[in-house]
Amino acid sequence: MVALEVNGERTELLLPVHKTLLEVLREDMQLTGTKHGCELGECGTCTVLVDGKPELSCLLLPIQIEGRAVTTVEGLASGSRLHPLQQAFAELGAAQCGYCTPGILLASKSLLDTNQRPTRDEIREALAGNLCRCTGYMKILEAIELAAERMSTHSPSPLAGKEGMGRISDR
Amino acid sequence: MTDNGRYAVIGKPLPKVDAASRVTGQAVYADDMLLPRTLHCRILRSPHPHARIVSIDTSAARRMPGVHAVITGADLPIKFGILPVTQDERALEHEKVRYVGDPIAAVAATDEEIAAAACDAIAVEYQVLEPVMSIDAALGRPKDERIQDYGGPNNIHKLVALEFGDVDGGFARADHVREDVFFFQGNTHLPMEQHSAVATYIDGKVTLWSSTQVVHYVHRALAKVLELPMNRIRVIGAAHGGGFGGKTDPFAHEIIVAKLAMITGRPVKCTLTREEVFYAHRGRHPVLMWVRTGVTSDGRITAMHFKSALDGGAYGSYGVASTFYTGALQTVTYDIPAYRFEGCRVFTNKPPCGPKRGHGTPQPRFAIELHLEKIARDLGIDPVEMKRANFVKPMTRTVNWMRVTSCGLEECTELVMKASGYRERERRSGRGMGFAISSYLSGAGTAIYWNDMPHSEVQIKVDRGGVTAYCGAMDIGQGSDSVLAAVVAEELGLQPKDIRLVTADTDTTPIDLGSYSSRVTFMAGNAALEAARKMRALLVEAVEASGRKYEEVSFEEASVLAEARFGTLTTAGSYTPPKIAGPYKGSGVGPSPAYSYSACVVDLDADPRTGLIHLNKVWIAHDVGRAINPLLVEGQVEGSVYMGLGEALMEEQTFRKGLHKWPSMLEYKSPTFLDMPDVETFIVETNDPEGPYGAKEAGQGPLLPVIPAVNAAVFDALGIWVDEVPVTPEKIVEALRRRDKGEPPRYGPQRFPEIPYPPTIKVDPPPRDLDRAAAASI
């Protein structure tokens, strides 16, 4: 029996000891927003936050993180209100296929939580472990910079509140 | 750039219609699906590159608790393949394996671990054969036996020899003739999402959800191999985690889960491991190339002779088309008055190669861009100006019958020249800039299965104010759903978010051939335009019958009036490309209703001591005809630049003793955030006469010039030629070492092998100039 705190909710699960956090999140908790690209710690796709720090969920066993707070992409938005990073990624086309996006969003959140206005090189360094094959990284860098600017100046998104944006739609 | 002001939606940098689902983790990819009672499938694959299968014993696997079904090739004996001429694959092989990773048996079990353990319990007895691992080996006599039982001689798969115009005369007329040999190493797509498929069998009907780019071709392959009519199979494209051409073939695992679902009566899921994705492959062909060009003393091309040898891997895949593509588009950028092309594809005991972004054209583009650079230096003229003097002109036909309509080569070149300061660049050792251009198709002009039917179809339904567009097009992340929504919204006076979309579902949507060959914006866009204009006409007619104008009433009101007047409101549109293929065998590969054009400058530092390259910046201009959504066009261009840089500098798929050297994301090097330089993108709009709102493609063309621009920049920095891709530090250091020893300052292949090309088919060139009426009619 392992007790996990994920996105602020505490859950007790009966698990085989070798099952990774990635598998438990996706298969036992239906948190399929966390994706996998290699399951060997090579691509960064399965990044989640553990006590605010990015960790590769494919290399963690739940027992290693008992009692610590796990955040997945499902925990980023407040209800149906997108996190400023999600908002900026959507507006600037930083998610094409979207498969690496959850991991990159979480790694970015961790960066912005400790460095409110990172330089472009600091963002590159912080995200060096997250691969993306669609975007060429450019739109991701721009989106993180936009989110950082908005979060540090508290300026609302010009599109927030408009129908279809700033809200979670079903497809 | 010109008349965007007249559109409300077209030309606006709007977020993708599915952006929210992608940033919240709510998009459902195939592996995210977990239907009740799902069984998990694992596939047993060959450990040998080349072997006869003597026996397969599955009895121990079948006895394992939790195992529900075990199948082998005997259960799926019918062969399939993407091209009608190369139906050479089986979902499971029971006679012979041809590469490490070839599928042999599959297990459905209650969980993945049991399925994997059951695969381990299957006993296969092999008669190991000598593997064929190189182009040279494939051209020679096989030690044991040929890989495939068709093609030939030896392990040759396909040979082609075509000649357009008077090539010998062209060379005789030349003041200078030069020959070069180049090699482009193979590489793979490396999509972030591993291939995945889920199947059910309910009410005598198979439903398959898959991470495919081509629901229609998967549908066809399932019908053939499962021996079911197509109306008992439904293929649905799940949310897509990246393809780049790697999910454009029907795959074994898609057929296997469907068969296992039919046997067990339960949902079956198969997700490939990352290692298996490397074996699924269908990536960039390694290509050895020889090119000979004649020019006048002022650099005008008089004739070109181009030879290619493609290392195809173990199966046909798209390989026949890939072979033709290595020769087809040279003429679409440069005016070549006489052209001879000889192509050859061989079978080797490696995962099959196929289409990757740019399909068969990045390799020759790399070769001819560098080749022309060298010719210009031979003549002592500026390479950019020499290329420019040979650019094709809009509204012309090439010597090999390719029809060129809009062409923004000049504009693209001027933009990147100015922005990069190429002409005024600092000249010092270790710093360099390189320039190259390219072109790509906006969809293939002929379908894979030759027929007269449309390539894309769209239906629109309006009821009580709601609009739904239905289309088989598969959004693989490039934003094809957003393009459909933008077109329909523009015509009906709505916003893209107002349009509901049903796409990539063979039961509910009319056909679209799929996301390959950069065809979706052009073809599905035109189909959507026709359907939307018909719908608008119905709405306008109903509103005007009520004595008012369409612009005066709300959309809801207009739709109520029209539904009251006409009943159910549905319209349909379709797109069939013009018949523009030339009058010769093989002319189906290369023609497109429109070509995109790109120009690129790469700025880099190259360290002569270590051979390490640091990219400073890339400037790229892309003629997209019209940017339906500039945000998505920029995304495609930047993504193409990124992928081109990866191929130029680090990505390679190579083998040692029959084994893939690095089937993992750590060892297969691809560019990270730290490797990627800033990119400055220019969108050029030439308003193509046949594209929707003038639009052409954006997803593949911009990759092509990046690679030769890198090699040209390395020459600019260090004075050495690396006539190979990728340009790795060791190749740079070796070329410098050769220079220092007084040898030619070059790293690259020394020779092109003797290939038994067939007698050349001579084709008369078409009349050269087109007017618009003629362009539409041929």
PDB file of N, CA and C in Angstrom, chain B residues 160-202:
ATOM      1  N   VAL B 160      15.652   2.632 -62.660  1.00  0.00           N
ATOM      2  CA  VAL B 160      14.941   3.562 -63.535  1.00  0.00           C
ATOM      3  C   VAL B 160      15.969   4.384 -64.304  1.00  0.00           C
ATOM      4  N   ALA B 161      15.673   4.674 -65.565  1.00  0.00           N
ATOM      5  CA  ALA B 161      16.563   5.507 -66.379  1.00  0.00           C
ATOM      6  C   ALA B 161      15.715   6.329 -67.337  1.00  0.00           C
ATOM      7  N   LEU B 162      15.753   7.631 -67.160  1.00  0.00           N
ATOM      8  CA  LEU B 162      14.934   8.534 -67.968  1.00  0.00           C
ATOM      9  C   LEU B 162      15.804   9.643 -68.527  1.00  0.00           C
ATOM     10  N   GLU B 163      15.469  10.094 -69.728  1.00  0.00           N
ATOM     11  CA  GLU B 163      16.202  11.221 -70.297  1.00  0.00           C
ATOM     12  C   GLU B 163      15.240  12.194 -70.958  1.00  0.00           C
ATOM     13  N   PHE B 164      15.421  13.460 -70.628  1.00  0.00           N
ATOM     14  CA  PHE B 164      14.541  14.519 -71.140  1.00  0.00           C
ATOM     15  C   PHE B 164      15.396  15.529 -71.901  1.00  0.00           C
ATOM     16  N   GLY B 165      15.102  15.698 -73.176  1.00  0.00           N
ATOM     17  CA  GLY B 165      15.885  16.650 -73.970  1.00  0.00           C
ATOM     18  C   GLY B 165      17.206  16.034 -74.410  1.00  0.00           C
ATOM     19  N   ASP B 166      18.012  16.857 -75.056  1.00  0.00           N
ATOM     20  CA  ASP B 166      19.256  16.386 -75.667  1.00  0.00           C
ATOM     21  C   ASP B 166      20.409  16.564 -74.675  1.00  0.00           C
ATOM     22  N   VAL B 167      20.635  15.540 -73.853  1.00  0.00           N
ATOM     23  CA  VAL B 167      21.616  15.643 -72.780  1.00  0.00           C
ATOM     24  C   VAL B 167      23.039  15.669 -73.341  1.00  0.00           C
ATOM     25  N   ASP B 168      23.333  14.771 -74.278  1.00  0.00           N
ATOM     26  CA  ASP B 168      24.686  14.750 -74.851  1.00  0.00           C
ATOM     27  C   ASP B 168      24.989  16.078 -75.534  1.00  0.00           C
ATOM     28  N   GLY B 169      23.998  16.603 -76.257  1.00  0.00           N
ATOM     29  CA  GLY B 169      24.167  17.896 -76.916  1.00  0.00           C
ATOM     30  C   GLY B 169      24.405  19.005 -75.908  1.00  0.00           C
ATOM     31  N   GLY B 170      23.699  18.928 -74.796  1.00  0.00           N
ATOM     32  CA  GLY B 170      23.848  19.937 -73.732  1.00  0.00           C
ATOM     33  C   GLY B 170      25.254  19.925 -73.158  1.00  0.00           C
ATOM     34  N   PHE B 171      25.779  18.727 -72.936  1.00  0.00           N
ATOM     35  CA  PHE B 171      27.147  18.643 -72.412  1.00  0.00           C
ATOM     36  C   PHE B 171      28.147  19.145 -73.463  1.00  0.00           C
ATOM     37  N   ALA B 172      27.873  18.826 -74.737  1.00  0.00           N
ATOM     38  CA  ALA B 172      28.784  19.267 -75.800  1.00  0.00           C
ATOM     39  C   ALA B 172      28.827  20.797 -75.881  1.00  0.00           C
ATOM     40  N   ARG B 173      27.705  21.412 -75.569  1.00  0.00           N
ATOM     41  CA  ARG B 173      27.584  22.867 -75.633  1.00  0.00           C
ATOM     42  C   ARG B 173      28.254  23.555 -74.433  1.00  0.00           C
ATOM     43  N   ALA B 174      28.514  22.788 -73.369  1.00  0.00           N
ATOM     44  CA  ALA B 174      28.978  23.400 -72.119  1.00  0.00           C
ATOM     45  C   ALA B 174      30.415  23.893 -72.229  1.00  0.00           C
ATOM     46  N   ASP B 175      30.706  24.988 -71.524  1.00  0.00           N
ATOM     47  CA  ASP B 175      32.088  25.460 -71.419  1.00  0.00           C
ATOM     48  C   ASP B 175      32.817  24.761 -70.285  1.00  0.00           C
ATOM     49  N   HIS B 176      32.043  24.256 -69.328  1.00  0.00           N
ATOM     50  CA  HIS B 176      32.658  23.610 -68.160  1.00  0.00           C
ATOM     51  C   HIS B 176      31.742  22.480 -67.697  1.00  0.00           C
ATOM     52  N   VAL B 177      32.345  21.334 -67.408  1.00  0.00           N
ATOM     53  CA  VAL B 177      31.573  20.185 -66.918  1.00  0.00           C
ATOM     54  C   VAL B 177      32.214  19.717 -65.619  1.00  0.00           C
ATOM     55  N   ARG B 178      31.389  19.423 -64.629  1.00  0.00           N
ATOM     56  CA  ARG B 178      31.926  18.983 -63.345  1.00  0.00           C
ATOM     57  C   ARG B 178      31.144  17.766 -62.864  1.00  0.00           C
ATOM     58  N   GLU B 179      31.851  16.853 -62.201  1.00  0.00           N
ATOM     59  CA  GLU B 179      31.209  15.676 -61.583  1.00  0.00           C
ATOM     60  C   GLU B 179      31.498  15.682 -60.092  1.00  0.00           C
ATOM     61  N   ASP B 180      30.518  15.270 -59.296  1.00  0.00           N
ATOM     62  CA  ASP B 180      30.724  15.122 -57.857  1.00  0.00           C
ATOM     63  C   ASP B 180      29.977  13.896 -57.355  1.00  0.00           C
ATOM     64  N   VAL B 181      30.444  13.378 -56.226  1.00  0.00           N
ATOM     65  CA  VAL B 181      29.772  12.250 -55.565  1.00  0.00           C
ATOM     66  C   VAL B 181      29.441  12.676 -54.144  1.00  0.00           C
ATOM     67  N   PHE B 182      28.228  12.369 -53.709  1.00  0.00           N
ATOM     68  CA  PHE B 182      27.760  12.757 -52.373  1.00  0.00           C
ATOM     69  C   PHE B 182      27.097  11.558 -51.694  1.00  0.00           C
ATOM     70  N   PHE B 183      27.097  11.594 -50.364  1.00  0.00           N
ATOM     71  CA  PHE B 183      26.376  10.565 -49.614  1.00  0.00           C
ATOM     72  C   PHE B 183      25.546  11.209 -48.511  1.00  0.00           C
ATOM     73  N   PHE B 184      24.303  10.780 -48.437  1.00  0.00           N
ATOM     74  CA  PHE B 184      23.381  11.261 -47.399  1.00  0.00           C
ATOM     75  C   PHE B 184      23.028  10.055 -46.529  1.00  0.00           C
ATOM     76  N   GLN B 185      23.474  10.077 -45.288  1.00  0.00           N
ATOM     77  CA  GLN B 185      23.208   8.933 -44.401  1.00  0.00           C
ATOM     78  C   GLN B 185      21.727   8.885 -44.025  1.00  0.00           C
ATOM     79  N   GLY B 186      21.216   7.693 -43.765  1.00  0.00           N
ATOM     80  CA  GLY B 186      19.827   7.546 -43.362  1.00  0.00           C
ATOM     81  C   GLY B 186      19.603   8.079 -41.960  1.00  0.00           C
ATOM     82  N   ASN B 187      18.368   8.481 -41.684  1.00  0.00           N
ATOM     83  CA  ASN B 187      17.997   8.891 -40.334  1.00  0.00           C
ATOM     84  C   ASN B 187      16.514   8.603 -40.147  1.00  0.00           C
ATOM     85  N   THR B 188      16.035   8.827 -38.940  1.00  0.00           N
ATOM     86  CA  THR B 188      14.649   8.402 -38.665  1.00  0.00           C
ATOM     87  C   THR B 188      13.827   9.562 -38.121  1.00  0.00           C
ATOM     88  N   HIS B 189      12.497   9.365 -38.074  1.00  0.00           N
ATOM     89  CA  HIS B 189      11.585  10.461 -37.725  1.00  0.00           C
ATOM     90  C   HIS B 189      11.646  10.812 -36.247  1.00  0.00           C
ATOM     91  N   LEU B 190      11.780   9.794 -35.398  1.00  0.00           N
ATOM     92  CA  LEU B 190      11.823   9.981 -33.948  1.00  0.00           C
ATOM     93  C   LEU B 190      10.624  10.797 -33.437  1.00  0.00           C
ATOM     94  N   PRO B 191       9.404  10.387 -33.770  1.00  0.00           N
ATOM     95  CA  PRO B 191       8.269  11.104 -33.194  1.00  0.00           C
ATOM     96  C   PRO B 191       8.276  10.916 -31.687  1.00  0.00           C
ATOM     97  N   MET B 192       7.810  11.905 -30.940  1.00  0.00           N
ATOM     98  CA  MET B 192       7.819  11.755 -29.475  1.00  0.00           C
ATOM     99  C   MET B 192       6.877  10.634 -29.043  1.00  0.00           C
ATOM    100  N   GLU B 193       5.774  10.474 -29.764  1.00  0.00           N
ATOM    101  CA  GLU B 193       4.817   9.421 -29.413  1.00  0.00           C
ATOM    102  C   GLU B 193       5.211   8.115 -30.075  1.00  0.00           C
ATOM    103  N   GLN B 194       5.313   7.058 -29.271  1.00  0.00           N
ATOM    104  CA  GLN B 194       5.523   5.728 -29.835  1.00  0.00           C
ATOM    105  C   GLN B 194       4.229   5.299 -30.538  1.00  0.00           C
ATOM    106  N   HIS B 195       4.370   4.588 -31.647  1.00  0.00           N
ATOM    107  CA  HIS B 195       3.176   4.124 -32.375  1.00  0.00           C
ATOM    108  C   HIS B 195       2.287   3.320 -31.425  1.00  0.00           C
ATOM    109  N   SER B 196       0.985   3.491 -31.579  1.00  0.00           N
ATOM    110  CA  SER B 196       0.058   2.764 -30.714  1.00  0.00           C
ATOM    111  C   SER B 196      -1.246   2.527 -31.453  1.00  0.00           C
ATOM    112  N   ALA B 197      -1.868   1.389 -31.188  1.00  0.00           N
ATOM    113  CA  ALA B 197      -3.149   1.078 -31.819  1.00  0.00           C
ATOM    114  C   ALA B 197      -4.013   0.270 -30.861  1.00  0.00           C
ATOM    115  N   VAL B 198      -5.311   0.525 -30.928  1.00  0.00           N
ATOM    116  CA  VAL B 198      -6.298  -0.190 -30.110  1.00  0.00           C
ATOM    117  C   VAL B 198      -7.383  -0.682 -31.053  1.00  0.00           C
ATOM    118  N   ALA B 199      -7.786  -1.944 -30.901  1.00  0.00           N
ATOM    119  CA  ALA B 199      -8.851  -2.472 -31.763  1.00  0.00           C
ATOM    120  C   ALA B 199      -9.940  -3.119 -30.931  1.00  0.00           C
ATOM    121  N   THR B 200     -11.169  -3.030 -31.450  1.00  0.00           N
ATOM    122  CA  THR B 200     -12.267  -3.805 -30.877  1.00  0.00           C
ATOM    123  C   THR B 200     -12.926  -4.589 -32.004  1.00  0.00           C
ATOM    124  N   TYR B 201     -13.645  -5.634 -31.617  1.00  0.00           N
ATOM    125  CA  TYR B 201     -14.432  -6.404 -32.593  1.00  0.00           C
ATOM    126  C   TYR B 201     -15.806  -6.605 -31.984  1.00  0.00           C
ATOM    127  N   ILE B 202     -16.760  -5.804 -32.436  1.00  0.00           N
ATOM    128  CA  ILE B 202     -18.100  -5.805 -31.858  1.00  0.00           C
ATOM    129  C   ILE B 202     -19.101  -5.848 -33.012  1.00  0.00           C
TER     130      ILE B 202
END
